Amino acid sequence: MSTESDNTKLAWQGVVPTGDANSPHIELSDSRVLVSGRFALILIDDDHVVDSGMWYEIQNARWNGEKQELRVTWVDPSRTPLTLKSSDSSMRPFMEDLSEKVNRTQVVVRNVTAPSGTVITGQIRRREDGELFSVLSAGGPLDDEGIAVAHSFERQLRESVGLE
């Protein structure tokens, strides 16, 4: 006899690539499933993928146990963060797996502070094909002087891994 959970699992297993059928996953409060695949985080609703992001596209993922909420922010600041609710009891192993996969894509992560006090975070990330790329984010506004610091900082990061 199969349970509702088994049926949900069977449904999403047919949607993901074959190699991801046994990947860590959590059931969300709205009955969707979030899968930590080999190459991507995959959000599934019924029999289709609703959203996904390669590991190198994820800036960070934070679990708030009090709110039972997972928030995934993207490297691309124009992409709306995913905010998902789950009461799944397996959050710890899922989050450890997710964090490990995101962290593997981060080659270098450094911060510098602009003259205005805004912290600029620079990263060198690795795509699944091994290609490196740089990402900058600022924790606040940057004036012209701050933008110049950011450009110089990014150039130094890229040079440190042979991208320039």
XYZ file of N, CA and C in Angstrom:
492
model
N 0.851 -1.181 0.000
C 0.000 0.000 0.000
C 0.891 1.237 0.000
N 0.613 2.185 -0.887
C 1.426 3.400 -0.932
C 0.741 4.513 -0.168
N 1.544 5.375 0.377
C 1.006 6.516 1.111
C 0.994 7.725 0.195
N 0.391 8.806 0.675
C 0.371 10.048 -0.094
C 1.796 10.509 -0.357
N 2.665 10.366 0.633
C 4.058 10.771 0.483
C 4.741 9.951 -0.601
N 4.457 8.640 -0.656
C 5.035 7.794 -1.699
C 4.553 8.237 -3.069
N 3.265 8.581 -3.185
C 2.727 9.039 -4.460
C 3.358 10.353 -4.881
N 3.557 11.262 -3.917
C 4.211 12.534 -4.219
C 5.620 12.275 -4.727
N 6.328 11.376 -4.047
C 7.691 11.060 -4.443
C 7.723 10.461 -5.841
N 6.810 9.555 -6.115
C 6.773 8.946 -7.437
C 6.512 9.993 -8.509
N 5.633 10.930 -8.243
C 5.306 11.969 -9.218
C 6.523 12.825 -9.535
N 7.250 13.275 -8.520
C 8.388 14.158 -8.803
C 9.564 13.406 -9.391
N 9.710 12.124 -9.069
C 10.832 11.356 -9.609
C 10.777 11.277 -11.123
N 9.581 11.291 -11.700
C 9.447 11.251 -13.155
C 9.725 12.576 -13.825
N 9.826 13.651 -13.051
C 10.027 14.988 -13.598
C 11.510 15.365 -13.668
N 12.276 14.898 -12.699
C 13.696 15.260 -12.631
C 14.532 14.332 -13.505
N 15.763 14.754 -13.849
C 16.648 13.841 -14.581
C 16.831 12.536 -13.801
N 17.042 11.451 -14.507
C 17.148 10.127 -13.895
C 18.120 10.104 -12.722
N 19.259 10.764 -12.858
C 20.268 10.773 -11.804
C 19.842 11.503 -10.544
N 18.754 12.266 -10.608
C 18.275 13.029 -9.454
C 17.076 12.376 -8.759
N 16.633 11.223 -9.249
C 15.427 10.578 -8.711
C 15.550 10.215 -7.235
N 16.758 9.979 -6.752
C 16.952 9.630 -5.341
C 17.662 10.739 -4.567
N 17.631 11.938 -5.093
C 18.297 13.073 -4.456
C 17.566 13.508 -3.194
N 18.292 14.178 -2.278
C 17.623 14.732 -1.100
C 16.503 15.681 -1.540
N 15.418 15.664 -0.801
C 14.281 16.518 -1.137
C 13.469 16.790 0.128
N 12.664 17.834 0.054
C 11.729 18.136 1.139
C 10.360 18.399 0.528
N 9.342 18.059 1.304
C 7.986 18.378 0.899
C 7.630 19.730 1.508
N 7.054 20.594 0.695
C 6.700 21.936 1.138
C 5.257 21.966 1.628
N 4.952 22.986 2.389
C 3.621 23.112 2.994
C 2.511 23.182 1.953
N 2.823 23.659 0.753
C 1.811 23.774 -0.299
C 1.797 22.556 -1.220
N 2.394 21.463 -0.788
C 2.456 20.164 -1.478
C 3.457 20.114 -2.637
N 4.188 21.179 -2.861
C 5.261 21.114 -3.852
C 6.446 20.384 -3.220
N 7.434 20.058 -4.041
C 8.624 19.351 -3.581
C 9.846 20.133 -4.045
N 10.828 20.259 -3.154
C 12.089 20.904 -3.481
C 13.170 19.835 -3.470
N 13.863 19.686 -4.602
C 14.846 18.633 -4.781
C 16.244 19.240 -4.880
N 17.164 18.665 -4.137
C 18.570 19.061 -4.182
C 19.276 18.121 -5.152
N 19.187 18.439 -6.433
C 19.745 17.581 -7.474
C 21.255 17.680 -7.584
N 21.814 16.917 -8.494
C 23.273 16.926 -8.674
C 23.779 18.287 -9.135
N 23.066 18.912 -10.056
C 23.529 20.159 -10.649
C 22.666 21.370 -10.317
N 21.493 21.133 -9.721
C 20.557 22.241 -9.528
C 19.584 21.980 -8.387
N 19.038 23.078 -7.888
C 17.922 23.050 -6.952
C 16.661 23.100 -7.821
N 15.737 22.168 -7.589
C 14.592 22.018 -8.485
C 13.299 22.077 -7.673
N 12.411 23.001 -8.035
C 11.107 23.142 -7.394
C 10.050 22.517 -8.306
N 9.324 21.539 -7.754
C 8.373 20.776 -8.553
C 6.968 20.926 -7.973
N 6.012 21.138 -8.870
C 4.600 21.169 -8.497
C 3.898 20.130 -9.360
N 3.298 19.163 -8.724
C 2.631 18.056 -9.422
C 3.592 17.375 -10.392
N 3.378 17.577 -11.677
C 4.168 16.854 -12.660
C 5.044 17.763 -13.523
N 5.420 18.927 -12.979
C 6.275 19.812 -13.772
C 7.201 20.645 -12.881
N 8.297 21.093 -13.487
C 9.249 21.948 -12.790
C 8.711 23.364 -12.807
N 8.622 23.970 -11.618
C 8.125 25.336 -11.476
C 9.285 26.324 -11.560
N 10.404 25.942 -10.967
C 11.585 26.807 -10.942
C 12.792 25.924 -10.675
N 13.935 26.405 -11.084
C 15.177 25.693 -10.785
C 16.333 26.669 -10.898
N 17.420 26.303 -10.280
C 18.619 27.130 -10.364
C 19.844 26.252 -10.204
N 20.792 26.436 -11.096
C 22.055 25.718 -10.986
C 22.713 26.154 -9.681
N 23.539 25.301 -9.107
C 24.158 25.615 -7.815
C 24.960 26.897 -7.861
N 25.626 27.173 -8.959
C 26.421 28.398 -9.064
C 25.559 29.650 -9.184
N 24.256 29.496 -9.435
C 23.346 30.637 -9.525
C 22.798 31.059 -8.163
N 23.015 30.234 -7.146
C 22.467 30.511 -5.818
C 23.482 31.288 -4.989
N 23.078 32.451 -4.522
C 23.927 33.249 -3.641
C 23.971 32.623 -2.253
N 22.783 32.331 -1.712
C 22.717 31.642 -0.424
C 21.304 31.103 -0.203
N 21.220 30.218 0.782
C 19.938 29.652 1.185
C 19.921 29.651 2.706
N 18.875 30.191 3.278
C 18.779 30.304 4.739
C 17.481 29.674 5.227
N 17.601 28.842 6.250
C 16.447 28.220 6.885
C 16.129 28.973 8.160
N 14.871 29.392 8.308
C 14.397 30.022 9.527
C 13.458 29.028 10.200
N 13.964 28.324 11.216
C 13.186 27.294 11.889
C 11.959 27.835 12.589
N 12.062 29.047 13.107
C 10.920 29.645 13.806
C 9.744 29.858 12.858
N 10.034 30.332 11.653
C 8.991 30.561 10.656
C 8.745 29.346 9.765
N 9.613 28.305 9.901
C 9.552 27.134 9.021
C 9.642 27.574 7.561
N 10.637 28.445 7.295
C 10.742 29.081 5.994
C 12.160 28.976 5.444
N 12.250 28.621 4.180
C 13.513 28.574 3.459
C 13.525 29.722 2.464
N 14.603 30.488 2.493
C 14.736 31.610 1.549
C 15.996 31.391 0.726
N 15.818 31.333 -0.591
C 16.922 31.148 -1.518
C 17.106 32.452 -2.288
N 18.292 33.042 -2.178
C 18.592 34.249 -2.951
C 19.567 33.877 -4.059
N 19.457 34.603 -5.133
C 20.197 34.289 -6.352
C 21.372 35.231 -6.551
N 22.362 34.781 -7.288
C 23.498 35.615 -7.661
C 22.999 36.804 -8.477
N 22.042 36.588 -9.348
C 21.447 37.648 -10.160
C 20.459 38.423 -9.298
N 20.785 39.677 -8.948
C 19.903 40.434 -8.047
C 18.530 40.744 -8.641
N 18.372 40.603 -9.953
C 17.065 40.875 -10.548
C 16.129 39.667 -10.448
N 16.667 38.539 -10.032
C 15.841 37.336 -9.890
C 15.209 37.322 -8.499
N 13.901 37.195 -8.452
C 13.163 37.212 -7.193
C 13.556 36.014 -6.332
N 13.892 36.269 -5.052
C 14.227 35.150 -4.161
C 13.058 34.173 -4.024
N 13.398 32.911 -3.807
C 12.390 31.898 -3.497
C 12.157 31.914 -1.997
N 10.934 31.988 -1.571
C 10.598 31.877 -0.157
C 9.594 30.740 -0.045
N 10.006 29.680 0.647
C 9.226 28.445 0.696
C 8.987 28.028 2.134
N 7.825 27.495 2.411
C 7.481 27.020 3.753
C 7.497 25.495 3.771
N 8.061 24.950 4.849
C 8.103 23.500 4.999
C 8.058 23.129 6.472
N 7.351 22.060 6.752
C 7.389 21.521 8.108
C 8.057 20.148 8.070
N 8.797 19.903 6.990
C 9.497 18.633 6.805
C 10.489 18.425 7.939
N 10.500 17.246 8.506
C 11.393 16.965 9.640
C 12.832 16.729 9.212
N 13.074 16.629 7.910
C 14.433 16.341 7.431
C 15.160 17.587 6.939
N 14.877 18.736 7.537
C 15.493 19.981 7.068
C 17.002 19.999 7.271
N 17.488 19.496 8.382
C 18.922 19.576 8.658
C 19.754 18.870 7.585
N 19.481 17.592 7.284
C 20.287 16.948 6.240
C 20.084 17.601 4.875
N 18.870 18.063 4.590
C 18.610 18.737 3.320
C 19.432 20.017 3.221
N 19.417 20.828 4.283
C 20.156 22.095 4.276
C 21.668 21.851 4.216
N 22.148 20.829 4.890
C 23.578 20.507 4.817
C 23.966 20.146 3.387
N 23.147 19.360 2.723
C 23.409 18.971 1.337
C 23.380 20.187 0.420
N 22.344 21.001 0.558
C 22.196 22.209 -0.252
C 23.401 23.138 -0.045
N 23.770 23.376 1.201
C 24.894 24.277 1.509
C 26.191 23.754 0.924
N 26.413 22.461 1.015
C 27.631 21.870 0.468
C 27.708 22.075 -1.045
N 26.588 21.912 -1.719
C 26.566 22.061 -3.178
C 26.800 23.513 -3.595
N 26.215 24.462 -2.882
C 26.452 25.880 -3.179
C 27.905 26.236 -2.867
N 28.393 25.797 -1.715
C 29.767 26.126 -1.309
C 30.805 25.587 -2.280
N 30.536 24.439 -2.901
C 31.483 23.871 -3.871
C 31.682 24.776 -5.069
N 30.712 25.625 -5.366
C 30.823 26.514 -6.520
C 31.597 27.787 -6.190
N 31.835 28.040 -4.911
C 32.510 29.263 -4.484
C 34.010 29.003 -4.361
N 34.771 29.598 -5.271
C 36.220 29.426 -5.285
C 36.876 30.431 -4.343
N 36.452 31.685 -4.441
C 36.978 32.767 -3.604
C 35.806 33.642 -3.187
N 35.768 34.006 -1.905
C 34.771 34.960 -1.408
C 35.515 35.941 -0.513
N 35.461 37.219 -0.872
C 36.136 38.249 -0.081
C 35.249 39.481 0.011
N 35.523 40.283 1.030
C 34.799 41.543 1.232
C 35.772 42.706 1.247
N 35.280 43.845 0.832
C 36.009 45.106 0.946
C 34.969 46.167 1.305
N 35.395 47.177 2.021
C 34.479 48.246 2.405
C 34.784 49.500 1.590
N 33.761 50.034 0.955
C 33.887 51.273 0.182
C 34.063 52.436 1.147
N 34.587 53.574 0.670
C 34.756 54.739 1.543
C 33.462 55.177 2.245
N 32.319 54.904 1.638
C 31.037 55.280 2.233
C 30.625 54.341 3.375
N 31.350 53.227 3.528
C 31.015 52.243 4.553
C 30.249 51.045 4.024
N 29.830 51.092 2.763
C 29.108 49.975 2.156
C 30.061 48.802 1.948
N 29.636 47.625 2.385
C 30.451 46.419 2.206
C 30.163 45.822 0.832
N 31.245 45.549 0.111
C 31.160 44.942 -1.212
C 31.687 43.516 -1.080
N 30.891 42.556 -1.518
C 31.312 41.157 -1.497
C 31.642 40.737 -2.917
N 32.823 40.185 -3.079
C 33.259 39.687 -4.378
C 33.424 38.186 -4.310
N 32.994 37.521 -5.356
C 33.115 36.068 -5.410
C 33.639 35.628 -6.767
N 34.412 34.574 -6.751
C 34.726 33.834 -7.963
C 33.964 32.529 -7.808
N 33.098 32.250 -8.773
C 32.254 31.053 -8.730
C 32.639 30.124 -9.878
N 32.289 28.842 -9.716
C 32.570 27.840 -10.738
C 31.260 27.220 -11.217
N 31.061 27.278 -12.539
C 29.907 26.597 -13.136
C 30.183 25.102 -13.197
N 29.156 24.323 -13.510
C 29.325 22.866 -13.555
C 30.292 22.425 -14.638
N 30.520 23.261 -15.648
C 31.475 22.910 -16.699
C 32.902 23.315 -16.341
N 33.083 23.854 -15.127
C 34.411 24.229 -14.656
C 34.790 25.675 -14.925
N 34.034 26.371 -15.745
C 34.331 27.770 -16.061
C 34.147 28.647 -14.827
N 35.076 29.582 -14.647
C 35.002 30.519 -13.525
C 34.378 31.830 -13.976
N 33.689 32.492 -13.054
C 33.144 33.827 -13.322
C 33.123 34.605 -12.017
N 33.047 35.910 -12.134
C 33.056 36.758 -10.943
C 31.682 37.368 -10.710
N 31.416 37.625 -9.422
C 30.157 38.228 -8.999
C 30.476 39.244 -7.912
N 29.881 40.430 -8.018
C 29.990 41.441 -6.964
C 28.606 41.765 -6.452
N 28.518 41.993 -5.153
C 27.266 42.500 -4.587
C 27.621 43.539 -3.537
N 26.784 44.533 -3.432
C 27.006 45.614 -2.468
C 25.880 45.604 -1.451
N 26.243 45.766 -0.179
C 25.266 45.772 0.903
C 24.628 47.128 1.117
N 24.647 47.972 0.123
C 24.067 49.303 0.212
C 24.427 50.099 -1.027
N 24.127 51.387 -1.019
C 24.403 52.221 -2.190
C 25.898 52.480 -2.370
N 26.296 52.676 -3.624
C 27.680 53.025 -3.945
C 27.690 54.317 -4.737
N 28.525 55.245 -4.301
C 28.724 56.470 -5.068
C 29.814 56.189 -6.109
N 30.224 57.218 -6.849
C 31.238 57.030 -7.893
C 32.534 56.450 -7.340
N 32.940 56.915 -6.171
C 34.162 56.410 -5.554
C 33.997 54.933 -5.162
N 32.837 54.580 -4.653
C 32.550 53.189 -4.295
C 32.519 52.283 -5.513
N 31.978 52.786 -6.600
C 31.940 52.007 -7.846
C 33.364 51.766 -8.349
N 34.219 52.764 -8.235
C 35.617 52.599 -8.643
C 36.310 51.545 -7.767
N 36.025 51.565 -6.463
C 36.584 50.557 -5.553
C 36.085 49.171 -5.961
N 34.799 49.069 -6.282
C 34.222 47.777 -6.674
C 34.872 47.229 -7.934
N 35.072 48.078 -8.934
C 35.701 47.635 -10.185
C 37.143 47.175 -9.947
N 37.876 47.937 -9.155
C 39.253 47.566 -8.836
C 39.294 46.245 -8.060
N 38.390 46.103 -7.101
C 38.289 44.899 -6.285
C 37.994 43.677 -7.161
N 37.043 43.826 -8.095
C 36.706 42.712 -8.972
C 37.896 42.342 -9.866
N 38.586 43.325 -10.387
C 39.762 43.069 -11.226
C 40.811 42.279 -10.440
N 41.038 42.665 -9.172
C 42.008 41.954 -8.330
C 41.573 40.510 -8.074
N 40.292 40.320 -7.792
C 39.781 38.954 -7.586
C 39.970 38.106 -8.835
N 39.632 38.655 -9.972
C 39.758 37.914 -11.227
C 41.220 37.584 -11.516
N 42.097 38.532 -11.264
C 43.539 38.280 -11.473
C 44.048 37.192 -10.545
N 43.510 37.123 -9.328
C 43.993 36.146 -8.348
C 43.737 34.696 -8.753
N 42.798 34.493 -9.694
C 42.520 33.130 -10.174
C 42.819 32.977 -11.666
N 43.484 33.980 -12.234
C 43.900 33.890 -13.627
C 42.832 34.221 -14.653
N 41.815 34.973 -14.259
C 40.766 35.355 -15.213
C 41.088 36.625 -15.985
N 42.098 37.351 -15.600
C 42.445 38.608 -16.314
C 43.770 38.446 -17.008
